[in-house]
Amino acid sequence: MARRAAPRQPRHTPALNGFSFEIPAELEARARARLAQADRDAWMARLWRRDATLWTGADEDRWLGWLRPERASRDLGRMAALCRRLCVAGFSDAVVLGMGGASLGADVLAHILGRDGGGLRLHVLDTTDAAQVLALCSRVDMARCLFIVASKSGSTLESNMLASYFHERLSLRLGRQEAGRRFVAITDPGSSLCARARDEGYAAVFEGEPSVGGRNSVLSPFGLVVLALLGHDPATFLRDTRPMLRACAPRTPGRANPGLMLGVLLGEAALAGQDKLTFLADPGLECLGGWLEQLLAESTGKDGRGIVPVDHEPLGAPADYGRDRVFVHLAHGDAPCVELDGHAQRLAAAGFPVLRCELSSARLLGQEFFRWEVATAVAAAILRVNPFDQPDVEASKARTRAQALRHEAGQATLDERPLLVEGALAFHGDAPGAESAAGLLAAHFGALEAGGYAALLAYMPRDPEHEAWLASQRRSLRQATGAATVGGFGPRYLHSSGQLHKGGPAGGRYLFITADAPVELEAPGHRLGFAAIQRAQALGDMEELVSRGRACLRVHISGSLESGLAQLAAALRRALPVTGPG
């Protein structure tokens, strides 16, 4: 095994988050050769020069504004002053209405940094699930909420539906003028959301930087506005990020360059078949995995290649994991976790590559954002993919629109007739016939091949109870099959790992879980309500995956969701009895 750590910084320099790794000799040799190539071909200089030929020579040069966070956040003083005024305008809570890169960074900031001083309590709503929308309404006083509509393009379906729904509810209660004053927008200049904000009298519009894509936007107004509303100073946050910018600059040699070194290890491991990047997060850092999942999956998962992020999978013993794994320990210097330290050491001793990114202090969170953005760009260069496009995302959106039109016209969907009905569970797909739910599930997941992964895609409310249910099923699936497992709530995952599922490595086997909607909510200006759109999103994504040869099965739960989930869990236990130590 090769053990390496980045050189310690001299005492007089600002703090820099730590990075170390323990890797097998084969990966060490590959990394050494790639670092030599990166040095010969001036990779880091080309990255900072925005040279598109570092990747595919397409339009990559248009999307590198994130390299200069201070330029991507023009008028930082004005933005901070506006946010300070909003914090003292009588609001108690702020709700981000956004998907993917427009909200995932905000979620991380809220969980890791929290409120400071007179900041607002932050909530993120990134769903079309009607029950989840109503659950948020029950937790806050809407008259004292500031709604942040976040969308780079301004045309994101979910964000617009949520904005319409809440604006209408507030208008009925307070009048349209007062309702508008409870909204702000974060969007690119000239978007349709800019026009909407003007027409509806939003309190403020914060303009993004067009050269920064959504998944790289956390150090732009999409993250910094939220940071300011939480009560933190964005200028100080960016200042604390600078040591990582300097460390990732072209003049920093290979092994000492944290972005280059991490990216080389990720890219070379993926080329060698170790493409399941599994996060081990210290308590308090768990939410960082969700942001990393989108960054890596959407940036690298295309052209049949990619890194498969494995987030929130329950811990297992070294023997539970396949050799397609690489582990990243997201460590908290402020509050180290002895249990995870020991777990990482056992994995390294068993021959797995184990990388450690240490967040020295919560205030240095921006350094991790930047480190991983650089590393992802480097890994994409090794995989020879464009890290700034998402060529397969639009396909699912088109099928969703088609499904919505069928629903509106009262036409049957393509999988209207189930393969099997057992109690509250109705199974749909092209799987071979089976006489029981357990038989169908056994055939579906039993066909997983080495290097594949199992995906559970749940179109139901994302809450602690359902997250625990999903984690439990993932543990059982891994123990029974030895495969990596991923999980997501729809439509949230469509804006995170959806690109990877369609364009990334083959071998995934997908179980969609849909359910009867207990209530429908209408969004003014939209012909279908939330529940109908969510169903169209599930069916559209499955239809697109099937068209690409991906193995999909859908189970629909009728009646009580909790009873149906219990029945499904029992069927999975019968289908895939656990034989490992668990």
Coordinates of C-alpha atoms in Angstrom, one line a residue:
M1 CA 0.0 0.0 0.0
A2 CA 1.2 3.5 -0.7
R3 CA 0.4 6.2 1.9
R4 CA 0.7 9.8 1.0
A5 CA -0.2 13.1 2.6
A6 CA -0.2 16.6 1.2
P7 CA 2.8 18.6 2.5
R8 CA 2.0 20.6 5.7
Q9 CA 1.6 24.3 5.0
P10 CA 4.0 26.7 6.8
R11 CA 2.6 28.2 10.0
H12 CA 2.3 31.7 8.6
T13 CA 0.0 30.8 5.7
P14 CA -3.8 30.7 6.0
A15 CA -5.3 27.3 7.0
L16 CA -5.7 24.8 4.2
N17 CA -8.1 21.8 4.5
G18 CA -6.2 18.5 4.7
F19 CA -5.9 15.7 2.1
S20 CA -4.3 12.3 2.5
F21 CA -4.7 8.9 0.9
E22 CA -3.8 5.2 1.3
I23 CA -4.0 3.3 -2.0
P24 CA -2.9 0.0 -3.6
A25 CA 0.4 0.0 -5.5
E26 CA -1.4 -0.5 -8.8
L27 CA -3.3 2.8 -8.4
E28 CA -0.2 4.5 -7.1
A29 CA 1.6 3.6 -10.3
R30 CA -1.3 4.8 -12.5
A31 CA -1.5 8.1 -10.6
R32 CA 2.2 8.7 -10.8
A33 CA 2.2 8.2 -14.6
R34 CA -0.9 10.5 -15.0
L35 CA 0.7 13.2 -12.9
A36 CA 3.8 13.1 -15.1
Q37 CA 1.5 13.5 -18.2
A38 CA -0.4 16.4 -16.5
D39 CA 3.0 18.1 -15.8
R40 CA 4.3 17.5 -19.4
D41 CA 1.0 18.7 -21.0
A42 CA 0.5 21.6 -18.5
W43 CA -3.0 20.5 -17.5
M44 CA -3.5 22.9 -14.6
A45 CA -2.3 25.9 -16.7
R46 CA -4.7 24.9 -19.4
L47 CA -7.5 24.5 -16.9
W48 CA -7.0 28.1 -15.6
R49 CA -6.6 29.4 -19.2
R50 CA -10.0 27.8 -20.0
D51 CA -8.5 25.6 -22.7
A52 CA -11.4 23.4 -24.0
T53 CA -8.9 21.0 -25.5
L54 CA -8.1 19.7 -22.1
W55 CA -11.5 17.8 -22.4
T56 CA -13.2 17.4 -25.8
G57 CA -12.6 20.7 -27.5
A58 CA -16.3 21.6 -27.5
D59 CA -17.7 24.5 -25.5
E60 CA -16.0 23.8 -22.1
D61 CA -14.3 27.2 -22.2
R62 CA -17.7 28.9 -21.8
W63 CA -18.3 27.3 -18.4
L64 CA -15.2 27.9 -16.3
G65 CA -16.3 31.1 -14.5
W66 CA -16.3 29.2 -11.2
L67 CA -12.5 29.3 -11.2
R68 CA -12.8 33.0 -10.1
P69 CA -15.5 33.0 -7.4
E70 CA -14.9 36.7 -6.7
R71 CA -15.7 37.6 -10.3
A72 CA -18.7 35.3 -10.4
S73 CA -20.3 37.2 -7.5
R74 CA -20.3 40.8 -8.8
D75 CA -21.6 43.5 -6.5
L76 CA -21.0 41.3 -3.4
G77 CA -21.4 44.3 -1.1
R78 CA -24.8 45.2 -2.6
M79 CA -26.0 41.6 -2.4
A80 CA -24.9 41.3 1.3
A81 CA -26.6 44.6 2.2
L82 CA -29.9 43.5 0.5
C83 CA -29.8 40.3 2.4
R84 CA -29.2 42.0 5.7
R85 CA -32.2 44.2 5.1
L86 CA -34.3 41.1 4.4
C87 CA -33.1 39.5 7.6
V88 CA -34.6 42.3 9.6
A89 CA -37.8 42.7 7.6
G90 CA -39.8 40.5 9.8
F91 CA -39.1 37.1 8.3
S92 CA -38.3 34.1 10.4
D93 CA -37.7 31.5 7.7
A94 CA -36.4 31.3 4.2
V95 CA -37.5 28.6 1.8
V96 CA -35.4 27.8 -1.3
L97 CA -37.5 26.7 -4.3
G98 CA -35.0 25.1 -6.6
M99 CA -33.6 21.9 -8.1
G100 CA -30.1 20.5 -8.4
G101 CA -27.3 23.0 -8.3
A102 CA -29.7 25.8 -7.5
S103 CA -30.5 24.2 -4.1
L104 CA -28.0 21.4 -3.2
G105 CA -25.3 23.9 -2.2
A106 CA -27.8 25.9 -0.2
D107 CA -28.8 22.7 1.7
V108 CA -25.1 22.0 2.6
L109 CA -24.5 25.6 3.8
A110 CA -27.6 25.4 6.0
H111 CA -26.7 22.1 7.6
I112 CA -23.0 22.6 8.1
L113 CA -22.8 26.3 8.9
G114 CA -26.4 26.9 10.2
R115 CA -27.7 30.3 11.3
D116 CA -25.5 33.0 12.7
G117 CA -26.7 36.1 14.5
G118 CA -29.9 37.4 13.1
G119 CA -30.0 34.9 10.2
L120 CA -33.1 33.1 9.0
R121 CA -34.0 29.5 9.4
L122 CA -33.5 27.8 6.0
H123 CA -35.6 25.1 4.3
V124 CA -35.0 23.6 0.9
L125 CA -38.0 22.4 -1.2
D126 CA -36.9 20.5 -4.3
T127 CA -39.8 18.3 -5.2
T128 CA -43.1 17.9 -6.9
D129 CA -44.4 15.6 -4.1
A130 CA -47.6 17.1 -2.9
A131 CA -47.3 15.6 0.6
Q132 CA -43.8 17.0 1.0
V133 CA -45.0 20.5 0.0
L134 CA -47.8 20.3 2.5
A135 CA -45.4 19.1 5.2
L136 CA -43.3 22.2 4.7
C137 CA -46.4 24.4 4.9
S138 CA -47.3 22.9 8.3
R139 CA -43.8 23.7 9.7
V140 CA -43.6 27.4 8.9
D141 CA -45.7 30.5 9.2
M142 CA -46.0 31.4 5.5
A143 CA -46.7 35.1 6.2
R144 CA -43.2 35.3 7.8
C145 CA -41.4 33.2 5.1
L146 CA -39.1 34.6 2.5
F147 CA -39.3 32.4 -0.7
I148 CA -36.2 32.2 -2.8
V149 CA -37.0 31.1 -6.3
A150 CA -33.7 29.7 -7.7
S151 CA -33.2 28.7 -11.3
K152 CA -30.3 29.5 -13.6
S153 CA -32.4 29.2 -16.8
G154 CA -35.6 30.6 -15.1
S155 CA -37.5 27.8 -16.8
T156 CA -37.1 24.9 -14.3
L157 CA -40.5 23.2 -14.1
E158 CA -40.4 22.3 -10.4
S159 CA -39.2 25.8 -9.3
N160 CA -41.9 27.5 -11.3
M161 CA -44.7 25.3 -10.1
L162 CA -43.6 25.8 -6.5
A163 CA -43.3 29.6 -7.0
S164 CA -46.8 29.7 -8.5
Y165 CA -48.3 27.6 -5.7
F166 CA -46.9 29.7 -2.8
H167 CA -47.5 33.0 -4.5
E168 CA -51.1 32.1 -5.0
R169 CA -51.6 31.0 -1.4
L170 CA -50.0 34.2 -0.1
S171 CA -52.0 36.4 -2.6
L172 CA -55.2 34.9 -1.4
R173 CA -54.2 35.7 2.2
L174 CA -52.4 39.0 1.9
G175 CA -53.0 40.4 -1.6
R176 CA -50.8 40.2 -4.6
Q177 CA -48.6 43.1 -3.8
E178 CA -47.8 41.9 -0.3
A179 CA -47.3 38.4 -1.6
G180 CA -44.7 39.6 -4.1
R181 CA -42.6 41.2 -1.4
R182 CA -42.1 37.8 0.2
F183 CA -40.2 36.5 -2.8
V184 CA -36.7 37.0 -4.2
A185 CA -35.2 35.3 -7.3
I186 CA -31.7 34.0 -8.1
T187 CA -31.3 33.6 -11.8
D188 CA -29.2 34.4 -14.8
P189 CA -29.6 37.9 -16.4
G190 CA -32.5 38.1 -18.9
S191 CA -34.1 34.8 -17.9
S192 CA -37.9 34.4 -17.8
L193 CA -37.6 34.4 -14.0
C194 CA -36.3 37.9 -14.2
A195 CA -39.4 39.0 -16.0
R196 CA -41.7 37.1 -13.6
A197 CA -40.0 38.7 -10.6
R198 CA -40.6 42.2 -12.1
D199 CA -44.2 41.4 -12.9
E200 CA -45.0 40.0 -9.5
G201 CA -43.1 42.6 -7.5
Y202 CA -40.4 40.5 -6.0
A203 CA -38.3 42.1 -3.2
A204 CA -35.0 41.5 -5.1
V205 CA -33.4 39.7 -8.0
F206 CA -29.9 38.4 -7.6
E207 CA -28.2 37.7 -10.9
G208 CA -26.0 34.7 -11.5
E209 CA -22.9 34.5 -13.6
P210 CA -23.7 33.0 -17.1
S211 CA -20.3 31.3 -17.3
V212 CA -21.0 29.2 -14.2
G213 CA -23.1 26.1 -14.6
G214 CA -25.6 25.1 -12.0
R215 CA -23.6 22.3 -10.4
N216 CA -20.6 24.6 -10.0
S217 CA -22.6 27.6 -8.7
V218 CA -22.4 27.3 -4.9
L219 CA -19.6 29.9 -4.7
S220 CA -21.7 32.3 -6.8
P221 CA -25.0 34.1 -5.8
F222 CA -26.8 30.7 -5.8
G223 CA -24.9 29.8 -2.6
L224 CA -23.8 33.2 -1.4
V225 CA -27.3 34.8 -1.2
V226 CA -28.3 31.8 1.0
L227 CA -25.2 32.2 3.1
A228 CA -26.0 35.9 3.7
L229 CA -29.6 35.1 4.6
L230 CA -28.3 32.6 7.2
G231 CA -26.5 35.5 8.8
H232 CA -22.9 34.9 7.5
D233 CA -20.7 37.3 5.7
P234 CA -20.1 36.1 2.1
A235 CA -16.9 38.2 1.7
T236 CA -15.4 36.4 4.7
F237 CA -16.5 33.0 3.4
L238 CA -14.8 33.7 0.0
R239 CA -11.7 35.0 1.8
D240 CA -11.4 31.7 3.7
T241 CA -11.7 29.8 0.4
R242 CA -8.7 31.5 -1.1
P243 CA -6.0 29.2 0.3
M244 CA -7.6 26.3 -1.8
L245 CA -7.6 28.5 -4.9
R246 CA -3.9 29.2 -4.4
A247 CA -3.2 25.5 -3.7
C248 CA -4.9 24.4 -6.9
A249 CA -3.1 27.0 -9.1
P250 CA -0.8 26.0 -11.9
R251 CA 2.3 26.8 -10.0
T252 CA 1.6 24.2 -7.3
P253 CA 3.3 20.9 -8.2
G254 CA 1.3 17.7 -8.8
R255 CA 1.2 15.9 -5.4
A256 CA 0.9 19.1 -3.5
N257 CA -2.0 20.3 -5.7
P258 CA -5.1 19.1 -3.8
G259 CA -7.5 19.5 -6.8
L260 CA -5.2 17.8 -9.3
M261 CA -4.2 15.0 -7.0
L262 CA -7.7 14.1 -6.0
G263 CA -8.9 14.3 -9.6
V264 CA -6.1 12.1 -10.8
L265 CA -6.9 9.4 -8.2
L266 CA -10.7 9.5 -9.0
G267 CA -10.1 9.4 -12.8
E268 CA -7.5 6.7 -12.8
A269 CA -9.5 4.5 -10.4
A270 CA -12.6 4.8 -12.6
L271 CA -10.5 3.8 -15.7
A272 CA -9.4 0.7 -13.8
G273 CA -13.0 -0.3 -13.0
Q274 CA -13.1 1.2 -9.5
D275 CA -15.8 3.7 -10.3
K276 CA -18.1 3.4 -7.2
L277 CA -17.0 6.4 -5.2
T278 CA -18.4 5.7 -1.7
F279 CA -18.7 8.6 0.8
L280 CA -18.0 8.1 4.5
A281 CA -19.1 11.3 6.2
D282 CA -18.4 12.3 9.7
P283 CA -21.5 13.4 11.7
G284 CA -22.5 16.9 10.6
L285 CA -21.0 16.5 7.1
E286 CA -23.5 13.9 5.7
C287 CA -25.3 16.4 3.5
L288 CA -22.1 17.2 1.6
G289 CA -22.5 13.9 -0.1
G290 CA -25.7 15.1 -1.9
W291 CA -23.8 18.1 -3.4
L292 CA -20.9 15.8 -4.4
E293 CA -23.3 13.3 -5.9
Q294 CA -24.6 15.8 -8.4
L295 CA -21.2 17.3 -9.2
L296 CA -19.6 14.0 -10.0
A297 CA -22.6 12.2 -11.6
E298 CA -23.7 15.0 -13.9
S299 CA -20.1 16.0 -14.8
T300 CA -18.7 12.6 -15.6
G301 CA -21.6 10.3 -16.3
K302 CA -21.8 10.3 -20.1
D303 CA -20.6 8.5 -23.2
G304 CA -20.8 5.2 -21.4
R305 CA -18.2 6.4 -18.8
G306 CA -18.3 8.0 -15.4
I307 CA -17.9 7.9 -11.7
V308 CA -20.9 6.5 -9.7
P309 CA -21.2 8.4 -6.4
V310 CA -22.5 6.2 -3.6
D311 CA -24.0 8.5 -0.9
H312 CA -25.8 7.6 2.3
E313 CA -25.2 3.8 1.9
P314 CA -25.1 2.2 5.4
L315 CA -21.7 1.1 6.6
G316 CA -20.6 -2.5 6.0
A317 CA -17.6 -4.7 6.8
P318 CA -14.8 -4.8 4.2
A319 CA -16.0 -8.2 3.0
D320 CA -19.3 -6.6 2.1
Y321 CA -17.9 -4.5 -0.7
G322 CA -16.9 -5.3 -4.2
R323 CA -13.5 -4.4 -5.7
D324 CA -15.2 -1.6 -7.8
R325 CA -15.1 0.6 -4.7
V326 CA -13.1 3.7 -3.8
F327 CA -13.9 5.3 -0.4
V328 CA -13.7 9.0 0.5
H329 CA -13.7 9.9 4.2
L330 CA -15.2 13.3 4.6
A331 CA -13.6 14.1 8.0
H332 CA -14.5 17.0 10.3
G333 CA -11.4 18.4 12.0
D334 CA -13.6 20.2 14.6
A335 CA -15.2 17.0 15.7
P336 CA -13.4 13.9 14.5
C337 CA -15.3 10.6 14.4
V338 CA -13.3 7.8 16.0
E339 CA -15.7 5.1 14.6
L340 CA -15.3 6.3 11.0
D341 CA -11.6 6.7 11.4
G342 CA -11.4 3.0 12.4
H343 CA -13.7 2.0 9.6
A344 CA -11.6 3.8 7.0
Q345 CA -8.4 2.2 8.4
R346 CA -9.9 -1.3 8.1
L347 CA -11.0 -0.7 4.5
A348 CA -7.5 0.5 3.6
A349 CA -6.0 -2.6 5.3
A350 CA -8.3 -4.7 3.2
G351 CA -6.8 -3.2 0.0
F352 CA -9.4 -0.6 -0.9
P353 CA -8.3 2.9 -2.0
V354 CA -9.2 5.2 0.8
L355 CA -9.0 9.0 0.4
R356 CA -9.4 11.5 3.2
C357 CA -10.6 15.1 2.8
E358 CA -10.5 16.9 6.1
L359 CA -12.5 20.0 6.7
S360 CA -10.4 21.8 9.3
S361 CA -13.2 24.0 10.4
A362 CA -16.8 24.6 9.2
R363 CA -15.9 28.1 8.1
L364 CA -13.5 26.5 5.5
L365 CA -16.4 24.7 3.8
G366 CA -15.8 26.8 0.6
Q367 CA -12.4 25.2 0.2
E368 CA -14.0 21.7 -0.1
F369 CA -16.4 23.0 -2.7
F370 CA -13.6 24.4 -4.8
R371 CA -11.3 21.4 -4.3
W372 CA -13.9 19.0 -5.6
E373 CA -14.9 21.3 -8.5
V374 CA -11.2 21.2 -9.7
A375 CA -10.9 17.5 -9.0
T376 CA -14.0 16.7 -11.0
A377 CA -12.8 18.8 -14.0
V378 CA -9.5 16.8 -13.8
A379 CA -11.2 13.5 -13.6
A380 CA -13.4 14.4 -16.6
A381 CA -10.2 15.2 -18.5
I382 CA -8.9 11.7 -17.8
L383 CA -12.2 10.1 -18.8
R384 CA -12.3 12.3 -21.9
V385 CA -15.8 13.7 -21.3
N386 CA -17.1 17.3 -21.2
P387 CA -17.8 18.0 -17.5
F388 CA -20.0 20.9 -18.2
D389 CA -22.8 19.5 -20.3
Q390 CA -25.7 17.1 -19.6
P391 CA -26.6 15.7 -23.0
D392 CA -29.0 13.0 -21.8
V393 CA -31.1 15.0 -19.3
E394 CA -33.4 16.6 -21.9
A395 CA -34.5 13.2 -23.1
S396 CA -36.3 12.4 -19.8
K397 CA -37.8 15.9 -19.8
A398 CA -39.2 15.3 -23.3
R399 CA -40.8 12.0 -22.2
T400 CA -42.2 13.7 -19.1
R401 CA -43.9 16.3 -21.3
A402 CA -45.3 13.5 -23.5
Q403 CA -46.6 11.6 -20.4
A404 CA -48.2 14.8 -19.1
L405 CA -49.9 15.3 -22.4
R406 CA -51.3 11.7 -22.3
H407 CA -52.5 12.3 -18.8
E408 CA -54.2 15.5 -19.8
A409 CA -55.9 13.9 -22.7
G410 CA -57.1 11.0 -20.6
Q411 CA -55.0 8.5 -22.6
A412 CA -53.6 5.3 -21.1
T413 CA -49.9 5.2 -20.3
L414 CA -47.6 2.7 -22.0
D415 CA -47.4 0.4 -18.9
E416 CA -51.0 0.7 -17.8
R417 CA -51.4 -3.1 -17.5
P418 CA -49.3 -4.5 -14.6
L419 CA -47.1 -7.6 -14.8
L420 CA -48.3 -8.7 -11.4
V421 CA -50.5 -7.4 -8.6
E422 CA -49.9 -8.7 -5.0
G423 CA -51.7 -6.9 -2.2
A424 CA -51.0 -3.2 -2.4
L425 CA -48.2 -3.7 -4.9
A426 CA -48.6 -3.5 -8.7
F427 CA -45.4 -4.3 -10.7
H428 CA -44.8 -2.8 -14.2
G429 CA -42.0 -3.3 -16.7
D430 CA -40.6 -5.7 -19.2
A431 CA -39.4 -8.3 -16.8
P432 CA -40.1 -12.0 -17.5
G433 CA -43.2 -13.3 -15.8
A434 CA -43.1 -14.5 -12.2
E435 CA -45.8 -15.8 -9.8
S436 CA -44.9 -13.5 -6.9
A437 CA -43.5 -10.2 -6.0
A438 CA -40.5 -11.9 -4.4
G439 CA -40.0 -13.8 -7.7
L440 CA -40.0 -10.6 -9.8
L441 CA -37.6 -8.8 -7.4
A442 CA -35.3 -11.8 -7.3
A443 CA -35.1 -12.0 -11.1
H444 CA -34.6 -8.3 -11.3
F445 CA -31.8 -7.8 -8.8
G446 CA -30.4 -11.4 -9.1
A447 CA -29.2 -10.5 -12.6
L448 CA -26.8 -7.9 -11.3
E449 CA -23.4 -8.5 -12.7
A450 CA -20.0 -7.7 -11.3
G451 CA -19.4 -4.0 -11.5
G452 CA -23.1 -3.2 -11.7
Y453 CA -25.2 -1.3 -9.1
A454 CA -28.7 -1.3 -7.7
A455 CA -30.8 1.9 -7.7
L456 CA -33.9 2.5 -5.7
L457 CA -35.7 5.6 -7.0
A458 CA -38.6 6.5 -4.7
Y459 CA -41.3 9.0 -5.8
M460 CA -42.6 9.7 -2.3
P461 CA -42.0 12.4 0.4
R462 CA -38.4 12.8 1.4
D463 CA -38.4 12.7 5.2
P464 CA -36.4 11.0 7.9
E465 CA -38.7 8.0 8.0
H466 CA -38.6 7.3 4.3
E467 CA -34.8 8.0 4.2
A468 CA -34.4 5.3 6.9
W469 CA -36.6 2.9 4.9
L470 CA -34.5 3.5 1.8
A471 CA -31.2 3.0 3.7
S472 CA -32.5 -0.3 5.2
Q473 CA -33.4 -1.7 1.8
R474 CA -30.1 -0.6 0.3
R475 CA -28.2 -2.4 3.1
S476 CA -30.2 -5.6 2.4
L477 CA -29.6 -5.3 -1.3
R478 CA -25.8 -4.9 -0.9
Q479 CA -25.6 -7.8 1.6
A480 CA -27.5 -10.1 -0.8
T481 CA -25.8 -9.1 -4.1
G482 CA -22.5 -7.6 -3.1
A483 CA -23.3 -4.7 -5.4
A484 CA -23.1 -1.0 -4.7
T485 CA -26.4 0.7 -4.1
V486 CA -27.7 4.1 -4.8
G487 CA -30.9 5.7 -3.7
G488 CA -32.8 8.8 -4.6
F489 CA -36.2 10.6 -4.2
G490 CA -37.9 11.7 -7.3
P491 CA -37.8 14.1 -9.0
R492 CA -34.9 15.3 -6.9
Y493 CA -32.5 12.7 -8.3
L494 CA -33.3 13.6 -11.9
H495 CA -31.3 16.8 -11.3
S496 CA -28.5 15.0 -9.6
S497 CA -27.8 11.5 -10.8
G498 CA -30.3 11.3 -13.7
Q499 CA -27.6 12.1 -16.3
L500 CA -25.4 9.3 -15.0
H501 CA -28.2 6.7 -15.1
K502 CA -28.8 7.4 -18.7
G503 CA -25.4 8.3 -20.1
G504 CA -22.9 6.7 -17.7
P505 CA -21.6 3.2 -17.3
A506 CA -24.0 0.3 -18.0
G507 CA -24.9 -2.3 -15.4
G508 CA -27.4 -0.4 -13.2
R509 CA -30.6 -2.1 -12.3
Y510 CA -33.4 0.3 -11.3
L511 CA -36.4 -0.1 -9.1
F512 CA -38.9 2.7 -9.4
I513 CA -41.3 3.1 -6.5
T514 CA -44.5 5.2 -7.1
A515 CA -47.6 5.5 -4.9
D516 CA -51.1 6.9 -4.9
A517 CA -51.1 10.6 -4.1
P518 CA -53.2 11.3 -1.0
V519 CA -53.9 14.8 -2.3
E520 CA -53.5 16.9 -5.5
L521 CA -52.2 20.4 -5.3
E522 CA -52.8 22.8 -8.2
A523 CA -50.1 25.3 -9.4
P524 CA -51.7 28.3 -11.1
G525 CA -50.5 28.6 -14.7
H526 CA -49.8 24.9 -15.0
R527 CA -52.3 22.6 -16.6
L528 CA -51.4 19.6 -14.3
G529 CA -51.0 19.6 -10.5
F530 CA -48.0 18.4 -8.5
A531 CA -49.1 14.7 -8.2
A532 CA -49.8 14.3 -11.9
I533 CA -46.5 15.9 -12.8
Q534 CA -44.6 13.7 -10.4
R535 CA -46.1 10.6 -11.9
A536 CA -45.3 11.8 -15.4
Q537 CA -41.7 12.4 -14.2
A538 CA -41.4 8.8 -12.9
L539 CA -42.9 7.2 -16.0
G540 CA -40.9 9.4 -18.3
D541 CA -37.6 8.7 -16.7
M542 CA -38.3 4.9 -16.7
E543 CA -39.4 5.0 -20.3
E544 CA -36.1 6.8 -21.3
L545 CA -33.9 4.3 -19.3
V546 CA -35.7 1.3 -20.9
S547 CA -35.2 2.8 -24.4
R548 CA -31.4 2.8 -23.6
G549 CA -31.4 -0.8 -22.6
R550 CA -31.3 -0.2 -18.8
A551 CA -33.0 -2.8 -16.7
C552 CA -36.1 -1.2 -15.0
L553 CA -38.9 -2.4 -12.8
R554 CA -41.6 -0.2 -11.3
V555 CA -43.7 -1.0 -8.3
H556 CA -46.8 1.1 -7.6
I557 CA -48.3 1.2 -4.1
S558 CA -52.0 1.6 -3.7
G559 CA -53.6 2.8 -0.5
S560 CA -51.5 3.4 2.6
L561 CA -48.0 4.2 1.6
E562 CA -46.5 2.9 4.9
S563 CA -48.4 -0.4 4.6
G564 CA -47.2 -0.7 1.0
L565 CA -43.6 0.0 2.0
A566 CA -43.8 -2.7 4.7
Q567 CA -45.1 -5.2 2.2
L568 CA -42.4 -4.2 -0.3
A569 CA -39.7 -4.6 2.3
A570 CA -41.0 -8.1 3.2
A571 CA -41.0 -9.0 -0.5
L572 CA -37.4 -7.8 -0.9
R573 CA -36.3 -9.9 2.1
R574 CA -37.9 -13.0 0.6
A575 CA -36.4 -12.3 -2.8
L576 CA -32.9 -11.6 -1.6
P577 CA -32.1 -13.4 1.6
V578 CA -29.0 -11.8 3.2
T579 CA -26.1 -14.2 3.4
G580 CA -23.3 -11.8 4.4
P581 CA -22.3 -10.7 7.9
G582 CA -24.4 -7.5 7.5

